[in-house]
PDB file of C-alpha atoms in Angstrom:
ATOM      1  CA  UNK T  18     -56.554  39.847  69.813  1.00 51.00           C
ATOM      2  CA  UNK T  19     -58.816  40.036  66.873  1.00 56.00           C
ATOM      3  CA  UNK T  20     -56.305  39.732  63.610  1.00 60.00           C
ATOM      4  CA  UNK T  21     -55.443  36.760  65.229  1.00 56.00           C
ATOM      5  CA  UNK T  22     -58.246  34.828  65.552  1.00 59.00           C
ATOM      6  CA  UNK T  23     -59.340  35.313  62.233  1.00 62.00           C
ATOM      7  CA  UNK T  24     -55.813  34.567  61.402  1.00 57.00           C
ATOM      8  CA  UNK T  25     -56.864  31.812  63.537  1.00 63.00           C
ATOM      9  CA  UNK T  26     -60.091  30.992  62.149  1.00 69.00           C
ATOM     10  CA  UNK T  27     -59.045  31.144  58.046  1.00 75.00           C
ATOM     11  CA  UNK T  28     -56.210  29.143  58.510  1.00 74.00           C
ATOM     12  CA  UNK T  29     -58.056  26.403  60.184  1.00 76.00           C
ATOM     13  CA  UNK T  30     -60.952  27.330  57.491  1.00 78.00           C
ATOM     14  CA  UNK T  31     -57.758  26.802  54.260  1.00 78.00           C
ATOM     15  CA  UNK T  32     -57.177  22.890  55.848  1.00 78.00           C
ATOM     16  CA  UNK T  33     -61.134  21.959  56.104  1.00 80.00           C
ATOM     17  CA  UNK T  34     -61.686  22.910  52.884  1.00 76.00           C
ATOM     18  CA  UNK T  35     -58.497  20.968  52.065  1.00 76.00           C
ATOM     19  CA  UNK T  36     -58.769  17.783  53.774  1.00 76.00           C
ATOM     20  CA  UNK T  37     -62.591  18.580  52.383  1.00 76.00           C
ATOM     21  CA  UNK T  38     -60.943  18.276  49.117  1.00 72.00           C
ATOM     22  CA  UNK T  39     -59.518  15.053  50.014  1.00 69.00           C
ATOM     23  CA  UNK T  40     -61.585  13.333  51.312  1.00 75.00           C
ATOM     24  CA  UNK T  41     -63.759  13.607  47.954  1.00 72.00           C
ATOM     25  CA  UNK T  42     -60.739  12.632  45.858  1.00 64.00           C
ATOM     26  CA  UNK T  43     -60.892   9.464  47.129  1.00 68.00           C
ATOM     27  CA  UNK T  44     -64.299   9.082  47.525  1.00 69.00           C
ATOM     28  CA  UNK T  45     -65.440   9.794  44.363  1.00 69.00           C
ATOM     29  CA  UNK T  46     -62.674  10.253  42.027  1.00 65.00           C
ATOM     30  CA  UNK T  47     -58.900   8.717  43.357  1.00 62.00           C
ATOM     31  CA  UNK T  48     -60.653   5.019  42.210  1.00 62.00           C
ATOM     32  CA  UNK T  49     -62.344   6.144  38.920  1.00 64.00           C
ATOM     33  CA  UNK T  50     -58.936   7.393  37.606  1.00 59.00           C
ATOM     34  CA  UNK T  51     -56.065   4.413  38.392  1.00 62.00           C
ATOM     35  CA  UNK T  52     -58.415   1.825  37.372  1.00 60.00           C
ATOM     36  CA  UNK T  53     -58.489   3.967  34.222  1.00 60.00           C
ATOM     37  CA  UNK T  54     -55.037   4.781  33.964  1.00 55.00           C
ATOM     38  CA  UNK T  55     -54.116   0.683  34.842  1.00 63.00           C
ATOM     39  CA  UNK T  56     -57.069   0.056  31.066  1.00 57.00           C
ATOM     40  CA  UNK T  57     -59.816  -1.280  33.580  1.00 50.00           C
ATOM     41  CA  UNK T  58     -63.052  -1.327  32.246  1.00 47.00           C
ATOM     42  CA  UNK T  59     -64.711   0.655  35.266  1.00 45.00           C
ATOM     43  CA  UNK T  60     -68.472   1.476  33.378  1.00 49.00           C
ATOM     44  CA  UNK T  61     -68.557  -2.139  33.367  1.00 48.00           C
ATOM     45  CA  UNK T  62     -68.613  -1.957  37.474  1.00 44.00           C
ATOM     46  CA  UNK T  63     -71.742  -0.679  39.370  1.00 44.00           C
ATOM     47  CA  UNK T  64     -69.998   1.595  42.144  1.00 49.00           C
ATOM     48  CA  UNK T  65     -67.049   2.830  43.121  1.00 47.00           C
ATOM     49  CA  UNK T  66     -66.490   0.123  45.901  1.00 49.00           C
ATOM     50  CA  UNK T  67     -66.464  -2.505  43.021  1.00 49.00           C
ATOM     51  CA  UNK T  68     -63.867  -0.588  40.847  1.00 46.00           C
ATOM     52  CA  UNK T  69     -62.574   0.088  44.333  1.00 46.00           C
ATOM     53  CA  UNK T  70     -62.290  -3.556  45.036  1.00 48.00           C
ATOM     54  CA  UNK T  71     -61.748  -5.446  41.816  1.00 45.00           C
ATOM     55  CA  UNK T  72     -58.190  -2.499  40.975  1.00 42.00           C
ATOM     56  CA  UNK T  73     -57.504  -3.806  44.460  1.00 45.00           C
ATOM     57  CA  UNK T  74     -57.790  -7.599  43.636  1.00 41.00           C
ATOM     58  CA  UNK T  75     -55.977  -6.869  40.110  1.00 41.00           C
ATOM     59  CA  UNK T  76     -52.518  -5.065  40.854  1.00 47.00           C
ATOM     60  CA  UNK T  77     -51.903  -1.457  43.177  1.00 61.00           C
ATOM     61  CA  UNK T  78     -49.332  -0.574  39.997  1.00 68.00           C
ATOM     62  CA  UNK T  79     -49.963   0.223  36.591  1.00 75.00           C
ATOM     63  CA  UNK T  80     -47.235  -1.705  35.620  1.00 80.00           C
ATOM     64  CA  UNK T  81     -44.897  -3.649  36.493  1.00 84.00           C
ATOM     65  CA  UNK T  82     -41.030  -3.647  38.629  1.00 88.00           C
ATOM     66  CA  UNK T  83     -39.618  -3.955  35.261  1.00 90.00           C
ATOM     67  CA  UNK T  84     -41.147  -2.023  32.843  1.00 90.00           C
ATOM     68  CA  UNK T  85     -40.452   1.078  36.433  1.00 90.00           C
ATOM     69  CA  UNK T  86     -37.195   0.798  36.045  1.00 91.00           C
ATOM     70  CA  UNK T  87     -37.105   0.444  32.387  1.00 92.00           C
ATOM     71  CA  UNK T  88     -38.099   4.061  31.929  1.00 91.00           C
ATOM     72  CA  UNK T  89     -36.320   5.929  35.481  1.00 91.00           C
ATOM     73  CA  UNK T  90     -33.447   4.066  34.620  1.00 91.00           C
ATOM     74  CA  UNK T  91     -33.236   5.715  30.873  1.00 91.00           C
ATOM     75  CA  UNK T  92     -34.192   8.931  32.632  1.00 90.00           C
ATOM     76  CA  UNK T  93     -31.376   8.858  34.448  1.00 87.00           C
ATOM     77  CA  UNK T  94     -28.996   7.946  33.113  1.00 86.00           C
ATOM     78  CA  UNK T  95     -29.875  10.783  30.292  1.00 86.00           C
ATOM     79  CA  UNK T  96     -30.628  13.801  33.186  1.00 82.00           C
ATOM     80  CA  UNK T  97     -26.933  12.533  35.470  1.00 80.00           C
ATOM     81  CA  UNK T  98     -24.822  11.704  32.749  1.00 77.00           C
ATOM     82  CA  UNK T  99     -23.916  15.766  32.162  1.00 76.00           C
ATOM     83  CA  UNK T 100     -23.683  16.194  35.814  1.00 74.00           C
ATOM     84  CA  UNK T 101     -22.063  13.169  36.803  1.00 73.00           C
ATOM     85  CA  UNK T 102     -19.156  13.787  32.932  1.00 76.00           C
ATOM     86  CA  UNK T 103     -19.791  18.056  33.370  1.00 82.00           C
ATOM     87  CA  UNK T 104     -16.095  19.663  32.528  1.00 86.00           C
ATOM     88  CA  UNK T 105     -15.071  20.690  36.003  1.00 88.00           C
ATOM     89  CA  UNK T 106     -15.678  17.478  37.688  1.00 88.00           C
ATOM     90  CA  UNK T 107     -13.732  15.071  34.216  1.00 91.00           C
ATOM     91  CA  UNK T 108     -11.183  18.088  34.578  1.00 93.00           C
ATOM     92  CA  UNK T 109     -10.808  18.047  39.132  1.00 91.00           C
ATOM     93  CA  UNK T 110      -9.992  14.653  38.492  1.00 93.00           C
ATOM     94  CA  UNK T 111      -7.729  14.232  35.850  1.00 94.00           C
ATOM     95  CA  UNK T 112      -5.930  17.167  37.083  1.00 95.00           C
ATOM     96  CA  UNK T 113      -5.410  15.083  40.442  1.00 94.00           C
ATOM     97  CA  UNK T 114      -4.490  12.352  38.887  1.00 95.00           C
ATOM     98  CA  UNK T 115      -1.831  14.208  36.521  1.00 95.00           C
ATOM     99  CA  UNK T 116      -0.206  15.953  39.483  1.00 95.00           C
ATOM    100  CA  UNK T 117      -0.651  12.825  41.654  1.00 94.00           C
ATOM    101  CA  UNK T 118       1.926  10.918  38.603  1.00 94.00           C
ATOM    102  CA  UNK T 119       4.153  13.453  38.908  1.00 95.00           C
ATOM    103  CA  UNK T 120       5.171  14.409  42.304  1.00 94.00           C
ATOM    104  CA  UNK T 121       5.538  10.426  42.254  1.00 94.00           C
ATOM    105  CA  UNK T 122       6.832   9.872  38.990  1.00 93.00           C
ATOM    106  CA  UNK T 123       8.362   6.584  38.776  1.00 90.00           C
ATOM    107  CA  UNK T 124       9.062   5.942  42.221  1.00 89.00           C
ATOM    108  CA  UNK T 125      11.661   3.694  42.581  1.00 88.00           C
ATOM    109  CA  UNK T 126      11.102  -0.002  44.547  1.00 83.00           C
ATOM    110  CA  UNK T 127      13.780   0.608  47.131  1.00 82.00           C
ATOM    111  CA  UNK T 128      11.649   3.850  47.828  1.00 87.00           C
ATOM    112  CA  UNK T 129       9.178   1.503  49.468  1.00 89.00           C
ATOM    113  CA  UNK T 130       7.725   4.301  51.921  1.00 89.00           C
ATOM    114  CA  UNK T 131       6.562   5.816  48.930  1.00 91.00           C
ATOM    115  CA  UNK T 132       4.926   3.406  46.893  1.00 91.00           C
ATOM    116  CA  UNK T 133       3.261   2.667  49.650  1.00 92.00           C
ATOM    117  CA  UNK T 134       1.525   6.579  50.575  1.00 92.00           C
ATOM    118  CA  UNK T 135       0.895   6.500  46.953  1.00 93.00           C
ATOM    119  CA  UNK T 136      -1.430   3.188  47.723  1.00 93.00           C
ATOM    120  CA  UNK T 137      -2.701   4.980  51.253  1.00 93.00           C
ATOM    121  CA  UNK T 138      -3.577   8.311  48.536  1.00 93.00           C
ATOM    122  CA  UNK T 139      -5.840   6.114  45.697  1.00 93.00           C
ATOM    123  CA  UNK T 140      -7.759   4.535  49.310  1.00 92.00           C
ATOM    124  CA  UNK T 141      -8.425   7.973  50.937  1.00 91.00           C
ATOM    125  CA  UNK T 142      -9.439   9.785  47.877  1.00 93.00           C
ATOM    126  CA  UNK T 143     -11.304   7.083  45.951  1.00 92.00           C
ATOM    127  CA  UNK T 144     -12.811   6.518  49.476  1.00 89.00           C
ATOM    128  CA  UNK T 145     -14.204   9.722  50.155  1.00 90.00           C
ATOM    129  CA  UNK T 146     -14.943  11.956  46.391  1.00 91.00           C
ATOM    130  CA  UNK T 147     -17.643   8.985  45.604  1.00 92.00           C
ATOM    131  CA  UNK T 148     -19.188   9.733  49.574  1.00 93.00           C
ATOM    132  CA  UNK T 149     -18.747  13.135  49.237  1.00 91.00           C
ATOM    133  CA  UNK T 150     -20.970  13.182  45.965  1.00 89.00           C
ATOM    134  CA  UNK T 151     -23.673  10.908  46.710  1.00 92.00           C
ATOM    135  CA  UNK T 152     -24.596  12.750  49.711  1.00 93.00           C
ATOM    136  CA  UNK T 153     -26.918  14.927  47.958  1.00 91.00           C
ATOM    137  CA  UNK T 154     -28.438  12.441  45.903  1.00 90.00           C
ATOM    138  CA  UNK T 155     -31.546  11.705  47.282  1.00 92.00           C
ATOM    139  CA  UNK T 156     -31.809  15.794  49.666  1.00 92.00           C
ATOM    140  CA  UNK T 157     -31.784  16.593  46.199  1.00 90.00           C
ATOM    141  CA  UNK T 158     -34.982  14.748  45.106  1.00 89.00           C
ATOM    142  CA  UNK T 159     -36.767  14.464  47.490  1.00 90.00           C
ATOM    143  CA  UNK T 160     -39.380  16.710  46.359  1.00 89.00           C
ATOM    144  CA  UNK T 161     -39.336  14.604  43.403  1.00 89.00           C
ATOM    145  CA  UNK T 162     -39.800  11.423  45.272  1.00 89.00           C
ATOM    146  CA  UNK T 163     -42.355  12.202  47.072  1.00 88.00           C
ATOM    147  CA  UNK T 164     -44.519  13.795  44.120  1.00 86.00           C
ATOM    148  CA  UNK T 165     -43.823  10.870  41.942  1.00 86.00           C
ATOM    149  CA  UNK T 166     -44.630   7.927  44.747  1.00 85.00           C
ATOM    150  CA  UNK T 167     -47.346   9.789  46.318  1.00 80.00           C
ATOM    151  CA  UNK T 168     -49.040   9.524  42.621  1.00 76.00           C
ATOM    152  CA  UNK T 169     -48.768   6.116  42.376  1.00 77.00           C
ATOM    153  CA  UNK T 170     -45.683   6.445  40.136  1.00 83.00           C
ATOM    154  CA  UNK T 171     -43.658   3.970  41.002  1.00 87.00           C
ATOM    155  CA  UNK T 172     -42.857   1.243  42.980  1.00 90.00           C
ATOM    156  CA  UNK T 173     -39.568   2.784  45.669  1.00 91.00           C
ATOM    157  CA  UNK T 174     -37.975  -0.793  44.781  1.00 91.00           C
ATOM    158  CA  UNK T 175     -37.980   0.342  40.803  1.00 91.00           C
ATOM    159  CA  UNK T 176     -36.605   3.560  41.933  1.00 93.00           C
ATOM    160  CA  UNK T 177     -33.824   1.934  44.256  1.00 94.00           C
ATOM    161  CA  UNK T 178     -32.303   0.043  41.403  1.00 93.00           C
ATOM    162  CA  UNK T 179     -32.412   2.378  38.406  1.00 92.00           C
ATOM    163  CA  UNK T 180     -30.516   4.655  40.664  1.00 90.00           C
ATOM    164  CA  UNK T 181     -28.397   2.380  42.028  1.00 89.00           C
ATOM    165  CA  UNK T 182     -27.635   0.657  38.131  1.00 90.00           C
ATOM    166  CA  UNK T 183     -28.004   4.041  37.101  1.00 88.00           C
ATOM    167  CA  UNK T 184     -24.986   5.380  38.404  1.00 85.00           C
ATOM    168  CA  UNK T 185     -22.078   2.368  38.576  1.00 86.00           C
ATOM    169  CA  UNK T 186     -21.035   3.305  34.753  1.00 83.00           C
ATOM    170  CA  UNK T 187     -21.169   6.823  35.290  1.00 79.00           C
ATOM    171  CA  UNK T 188     -19.027   6.942  38.732  1.00 86.00           C
ATOM    172  CA  UNK T 189     -16.952   4.646  37.981  1.00 92.00           C
ATOM    173  CA  UNK T 190     -15.579   6.110  34.259  1.00 91.00           C
ATOM    174  CA  UNK T 191     -13.739   8.372  36.310  1.00 92.00           C
ATOM    175  CA  UNK T 192     -11.904   6.391  39.278  1.00 94.00           C
ATOM    176  CA  UNK T 193     -11.271   4.431  35.744  1.00 95.00           C
ATOM    177  CA  UNK T 194      -9.036   7.004  34.258  1.00 94.00           C
ATOM    178  CA  UNK T 195      -7.710   8.424  36.787  1.00 95.00           C
ATOM    179  CA  UNK T 196      -5.666   4.855  37.885  1.00 95.00           C
ATOM    180  CA  UNK T 197      -4.711   3.897  34.225  1.00 95.00           C
ATOM    181  CA  UNK T 198      -2.347   7.618  34.610  1.00 95.00           C
ATOM    182  CA  UNK T 199      -1.601   7.652  38.258  1.00 94.00           C
ATOM    183  CA  UNK T 200      -0.632   3.719  38.069  1.00 95.00           C
ATOM    184  CA  UNK T 201       1.865   4.145  35.564  1.00 93.00           C
ATOM    185  CA  UNK T 202       2.798   6.475  36.338  1.00 94.00           C
ATOM    186  CA  UNK T 203       4.116   6.912  39.814  1.00 92.00           C
ATOM    187  CA  UNK T 204       5.877   3.214  38.761  1.00 88.00           C
ATOM    188  CA  UNK T 205       3.831   0.571  40.884  1.00 91.00           C
ATOM    189  CA  UNK T 206       4.102  -2.559  40.067  1.00 90.00           C
ATOM    190  CA  UNK T 207       4.237  -3.106  36.356  1.00 89.00           C
ATOM    191  CA  UNK T 208       2.298  -6.609  36.208  1.00 90.00           C
ATOM    192  CA  UNK T 209      -0.706  -5.977  34.331  1.00 92.00           C
ATOM    193  CA  UNK T 210      -2.678  -8.837  36.630  1.00 94.00           C
ATOM    194  CA  UNK T 211      -1.526  -6.833  39.494  1.00 94.00           C
ATOM    195  CA  UNK T 212      -2.713  -3.488  37.327  1.00 95.00           C
ATOM    196  CA  UNK T 213      -5.858  -5.186  36.786  1.00 95.00           C
ATOM    197  CA  UNK T 214      -6.349  -6.486  40.895  1.00 95.00           C
ATOM    198  CA  UNK T 215      -5.690  -2.846  41.905  1.00 95.00           C
ATOM    199  CA  UNK T 216      -7.546  -1.403  39.659  1.00 96.00           C
ATOM    200  CA  UNK T 217     -11.188  -3.304  40.587  1.00 96.00           C
ATOM    201  CA  UNK T 218      -9.737  -2.500  44.335  1.00 96.00           C
ATOM    202  CA  UNK T 219     -10.265   1.125  43.977  1.00 96.00           C
ATOM    203  CA  UNK T 220     -13.800   0.263  41.709  1.00 95.00           C
ATOM    204  CA  UNK T 221     -15.173  -1.836  44.547  1.00 95.00           C
ATOM    205  CA  UNK T 222     -14.512   1.204  47.035  1.00 95.00           C
ATOM    206  CA  UNK T 223     -16.042   3.292  45.246  1.00 95.00           C
ATOM    207  CA  UNK T 224     -19.014   1.993  45.545  1.00 95.00           C
ATOM    208  CA  UNK T 225     -19.178   1.308  48.559  1.00 96.00           C
ATOM    209  CA  UNK T 226     -18.192   4.797  49.663  1.00 95.00           C
ATOM    210  CA  UNK T 227     -21.060   5.748  46.661  1.00 94.00           C
ATOM    211  CA  UNK T 228     -23.616   3.566  49.435  1.00 95.00           C
ATOM    212  CA  UNK T 229     -22.552   4.973  52.919  1.00 95.00           C
ATOM    213  CA  UNK T 230     -23.416   8.779  50.993  1.00 94.00           C
ATOM    214  CA  UNK T 231     -26.040   6.996  50.056  1.00 94.00           C
ATOM    215  CA  UNK T 232     -27.298   5.942  53.391  1.00 95.00           C
ATOM    216  CA  UNK T 233     -25.989   9.461  54.661  1.00 95.00           C
ATOM    217  CA  UNK T 234     -28.705  11.838  52.434  1.00 93.00           C
ATOM    218  CA  UNK T 235     -31.312   9.305  52.904  1.00 93.00           C
ATOM    219  CA  UNK T 236     -31.123   9.032  56.297  1.00 93.00           C
ATOM    220  CA  UNK T 237     -30.253  12.298  57.313  1.00 91.00           C
ATOM    221  CA  UNK T 238     -32.031  14.294  54.225  1.00 92.00           C
ATOM    222  CA  UNK T 239     -31.086  17.862  55.323  1.00 91.00           C
ATOM    223  CA  UNK T 240     -27.601  18.967  52.891  1.00 90.00           C
ATOM    224  CA  UNK T 241     -25.952  20.476  55.982  1.00 91.00           C
ATOM    225  CA  UNK T 242     -26.584  17.904  57.734  1.00 93.00           C
ATOM    226  CA  UNK T 243     -25.373  15.305  55.546  1.00 93.00           C
ATOM    227  CA  UNK T 244     -22.741  17.090  54.577  1.00 92.00           C
ATOM    228  CA  UNK T 245     -21.370  17.410  58.553  1.00 93.00           C
ATOM    229  CA  UNK T 246     -22.098  13.465  59.280  1.00 93.00           C
ATOM    230  CA  UNK T 247     -20.234  12.930  56.157  1.00 93.00           C
ATOM    231  CA  UNK T 248     -17.918  15.275  57.059  1.00 92.00           C
ATOM    232  CA  UNK T 249     -17.138  13.841  60.221  1.00 92.00           C
ATOM    233  CA  UNK T 250     -17.072  10.716  59.514  1.00 91.00           C
ATOM    234  CA  UNK T 251     -14.773  10.617  57.066  1.00 91.00           C
ATOM    235  CA  UNK T 252     -12.258  12.108  58.857  1.00 90.00           C
ATOM    236  CA  UNK T 253     -12.159   9.155  60.640  1.00 90.00           C
ATOM    237  CA  UNK T 254     -11.777   6.115  58.322  1.00 88.00           C
ATOM    238  CA  UNK T 255      -8.538   8.429  57.776  1.00 87.00           C
ATOM    239  CA  UNK T 256      -7.193   8.607  61.058  1.00 87.00           C
ATOM    240  CA  UNK T 257      -8.605   4.578  61.530  1.00 84.00           C
ATOM    241  CA  UNK T 258      -6.588   3.446  57.538  1.00 82.00           C
ATOM    242  CA  UNK T 259      -4.121   1.396  59.094  1.00 78.00           C
ATOM    243  CA  UNK T 260      -1.168   5.177  57.190  1.00 81.00           C
ATOM    244  CA  UNK T 261      -0.953   7.057  59.565  1.00 83.00           C
ATOM    245  CA  UNK T 262      -1.764   5.801  63.192  1.00 81.00           C
ATOM    246  CA  UNK T 263       0.297   1.688  62.874  1.00 77.00           C
ATOM    247  CA  UNK T 264      -0.221   0.642  66.836  1.00 80.00           C
ATOM    248  CA  UNK T 265      -3.831   2.343  67.229  1.00 81.00           C
ATOM    249  CA  UNK T 266      -4.765   1.743  71.513  1.00 83.00           C
ATOM    250  CA  UNK T 267      -6.584  -1.400  72.035  1.00 82.00           C
ATOM    251  CA  UNK T 268      -9.894   0.163  73.477  1.00 84.00           C
ATOM    252  CA  UNK T 269     -10.687   2.246  70.652  1.00 86.00           C
ATOM    253  CA  UNK T 270      -8.594  -0.452  67.930  1.00 85.00           C
ATOM    254  CA  UNK T 271     -12.093  -1.706  66.726  1.00 88.00           C
ATOM    255  CA  UNK T 272     -12.529   2.411  64.605  1.00 88.00           C
ATOM    256  CA  UNK T 273     -10.659   1.019  62.586  1.00 88.00           C
ATOM    257  CA  UNK T 274     -11.771  -2.146  61.031  1.00 90.00           C
ATOM    258  CA  UNK T 275     -15.516   0.502  60.987  1.00 91.00           C
ATOM    259  CA  UNK T 276     -13.109   2.321  57.499  1.00 91.00           C
ATOM    260  CA  UNK T 277     -13.348   1.139  53.794  1.00 92.00           C
ATOM    261  CA  UNK T 278     -10.425   3.130  53.552  1.00 91.00           C
ATOM    262  CA  UNK T 279      -8.562   0.391  56.111  1.00 92.00           C
ATOM    263  CA  UNK T 280     -10.051  -2.581  54.389  1.00 93.00           C
ATOM    264  CA  UNK T 281      -8.995  -1.181  50.910  1.00 93.00           C
ATOM    265  CA  UNK T 282      -5.172   0.012  51.781  1.00 93.00           C
ATOM    266  CA  UNK T 283      -4.743  -3.177  53.094  1.00 93.00           C
ATOM    267  CA  UNK T 284      -6.048  -5.011  49.866  1.00 94.00           C
ATOM    268  CA  UNK T 285      -4.176  -2.534  47.752  1.00 94.00           C
ATOM    269  CA  UNK T 286      -0.523  -3.597  49.249  1.00 93.00           C
ATOM    270  CA  UNK T 287      -1.454  -7.344  49.265  1.00 92.00           C
ATOM    271  CA  UNK T 288      -1.825  -7.413  45.525  1.00 94.00           C
ATOM    272  CA  UNK T 289       0.769  -4.880  45.125  1.00 92.00           C
ATOM    273  CA  UNK T 290       3.571  -7.003  47.656  1.00 91.00           C
ATOM    274  CA  UNK T 291       3.952 -10.608  49.417  1.00 88.00           C
ATOM    275  CA  UNK T 292       5.607 -10.365  53.008  1.00 84.00           C
ATOM    276  CA  UNK T 293       8.039 -12.137  51.432  1.00 83.00           C
ATOM    277  CA  UNK T 294       9.986  -9.903  48.834  1.00 85.00           C
ATOM    278  CA  UNK T 295      12.747  -8.138  49.343  1.00 86.00           C
ATOM    279  CA  UNK T 296      13.603  -4.457  48.467  1.00 84.00           C
ATOM    280  CA  UNK T 297      16.632  -2.546  48.528  1.00 82.00           C
ATOM    281  CA  UNK T 298      16.759  -0.537  51.322  1.00 80.00           C
ATOM    282  CA  UNK T 299      20.220   0.999  53.391  1.00 71.00           C
ATOM    283  CA  UNK T 300      23.747   0.332  52.280  1.00 66.00           C
ATOM    284  CA  UNK T 301      23.032  -1.887  49.259  1.00 70.00           C
ATOM    285  CA  UNK T 302      21.410  -4.281  51.932  1.00 80.00           C
ATOM    286  CA  UNK T 303      18.271  -6.668  51.104  1.00 85.00           C
ATOM    287  CA  UNK T 304      15.361  -6.010  53.587  1.00 86.00           C
ATOM    288  CA  UNK T 305      12.274  -8.201  53.547  1.00 86.00           C
ATOM    289  CA  UNK T 306       9.131  -6.443  53.381  1.00 85.00           C
ATOM    290  CA  UNK T 307       6.804  -8.022  55.872  1.00 84.00           C
ATOM    291  CA  UNK T 308       9.024  -6.899  58.398  1.00 84.00           C
ATOM    292  CA  UNK T 309       8.237  -2.892  57.255  1.00 86.00           C
ATOM    293  CA  UNK T 310       6.544  -1.564  60.190  1.00 84.00           C
ATOM    294  CA  UNK T 311       4.060   0.455  58.079  1.00 84.00           C
ATOM    295  CA  UNK T 312       3.641  -3.534  56.478  1.00 87.00           C
ATOM    296  CA  UNK T 313       3.837  -5.673  59.349  1.00 85.00           C
ATOM    297  CA  UNK T 314       1.315  -2.786  61.489  1.00 83.00           C
ATOM    298  CA  UNK T 315      -1.774  -4.303  57.928  1.00 86.00           C
ATOM    299  CA  UNK T 316      -1.193  -7.812  57.413  1.00 82.00           C
ATOM    300  CA  UNK T 317      -0.640  -9.159  54.256  1.00 86.00           C
ATOM    301  CA  UNK T 318      -3.124 -12.611  54.914  1.00 85.00           C
ATOM    302  CA  UNK T 319      -6.551 -13.390  54.687  1.00 86.00           C
ATOM    303  CA  UNK T 320      -7.081 -11.196  52.451  1.00 91.00           C
ATOM    304  CA  UNK T 321     -10.559 -12.729  51.037  1.00 94.00           C
ATOM    305  CA  UNK T 322     -12.032 -11.764  54.453  1.00 94.00           C
ATOM    306  CA  UNK T 323     -10.919  -8.080  53.666  1.00 94.00           C
ATOM    307  CA  UNK T 324     -12.959  -8.157  50.661  1.00 95.00           C
ATOM    308  CA  UNK T 325     -15.917  -9.785  52.348  1.00 96.00           C
ATOM    309  CA  UNK T 326     -16.492  -7.291  55.055  1.00 95.00           C
ATOM    310  CA  UNK T 327     -16.663  -4.422  52.187  1.00 96.00           C
ATOM    311  CA  UNK T 328     -18.632  -6.533  50.088  1.00 96.00           C
ATOM    312  CA  UNK T 329     -20.869  -6.341  53.789  1.00 97.00           C
ATOM    313  CA  UNK T 330     -20.538  -2.798  53.731  1.00 96.00           C
ATOM    314  CA  UNK T 331     -21.817  -2.438  50.347  1.00 96.00           C
ATOM    315  CA  UNK T 332     -25.049  -4.175  51.200  1.00 96.00           C
ATOM    316  CA  UNK T 333     -25.608  -2.622  54.821  1.00 96.00           C
ATOM    317  CA  UNK T 334     -25.231   0.696  53.339  1.00 96.00           C
ATOM    318  CA  UNK T 335     -27.525   0.105  50.993  1.00 95.00           C
ATOM    319  CA  UNK T 336     -30.168  -1.240  51.679  1.00 96.00           C
ATOM    320  CA  UNK T 337     -30.030   1.488  55.755  1.00 96.00           C
ATOM    321  CA  UNK T 338     -30.127   3.379  52.199  1.00 95.00           C
ATOM    322  CA  UNK T 339     -33.385   2.522  51.112  1.00 95.00           C
ATOM    323  CA  UNK T 340     -34.952   1.601  54.470  1.00 95.00           C
ATOM    324  CA  UNK T 341     -34.343   5.702  55.045  1.00 94.00           C
ATOM    325  CA  UNK T 342     -36.424   5.550  52.082  1.00 93.00           C
ATOM    326  CA  UNK T 343     -39.369   3.727  53.073  1.00 89.00           C
ATOM    327  CA  UNK T 344     -39.625   6.818  55.775  1.00 87.00           C
ATOM    328  CA  UNK T 345     -39.989   9.503  53.983  1.00 83.00           C
ATOM    329  CA  UNK T 346     -43.961  11.002  54.521  1.00 75.00           C
ATOM    330  CA  UNK T 347     -44.954  11.482  51.910  1.00 64.00           C
TER     331      UNK T 347
END
């Protein structure tokens, strides 16, 4: 019992000493130090209260948002460029693109089911690959973020914007190379405009997927839990994406409208085909594309509504991630 009491008393003493030191720092040192860092002349003030009032009145932060954003952006790009373009990751993406191109090598226009499967592969791979990479972002940087924000180095908004814009060239380079390889090897519609639109749709899906991954990571701040939730989410989105199950029961049909893979798949179909296009089917006959069950269940109309819905998802997930970071205790 005595040993337990001694341990408890020691912990209480350590806690009281820590609280006393923190209180003394905030009362006697913190204000002067911050004022000096902000180039304020502390000696002109009578006491720390006057310096504190002058400091709070002038500005809470020593540097502007733009300066903080610029410095954090430069640091982020330097730190993550090797991670984004490491040999293993490049090999993984390029090998999948080449293998997929060989499997769908110059698919004839009459094999419309195979072409549709290739488009769904686009939406699935680049709907889930960026999500799993983004899930680790904030949990891995949690310690650094808490330490730097506790010392008042920068605003959370500056950090979040720098992270958002810094990831754009790093996250979009590999999917661009992927589409360049597999699109032409797979024998999809050989039209430059169609190719560019398909590429933009894939990149759009990458941004939405990454946003969801950032939101999951920011909310849970635990890698294991975030990975588990991401796995369940991707499985649901995969099943409800409109390819495997074409006639979803009415009581659960709302699931597909939550899946960005569904909208990406529909947009890819919309730029490749029109409902009035025809393809060779049966014994040399011509069939209407819009009558194909896989396309009829998706529909190729109102594509701009799908673009708008994905934009809302992109902004919503980013905003959710930003709000979740505000909950991180400093």
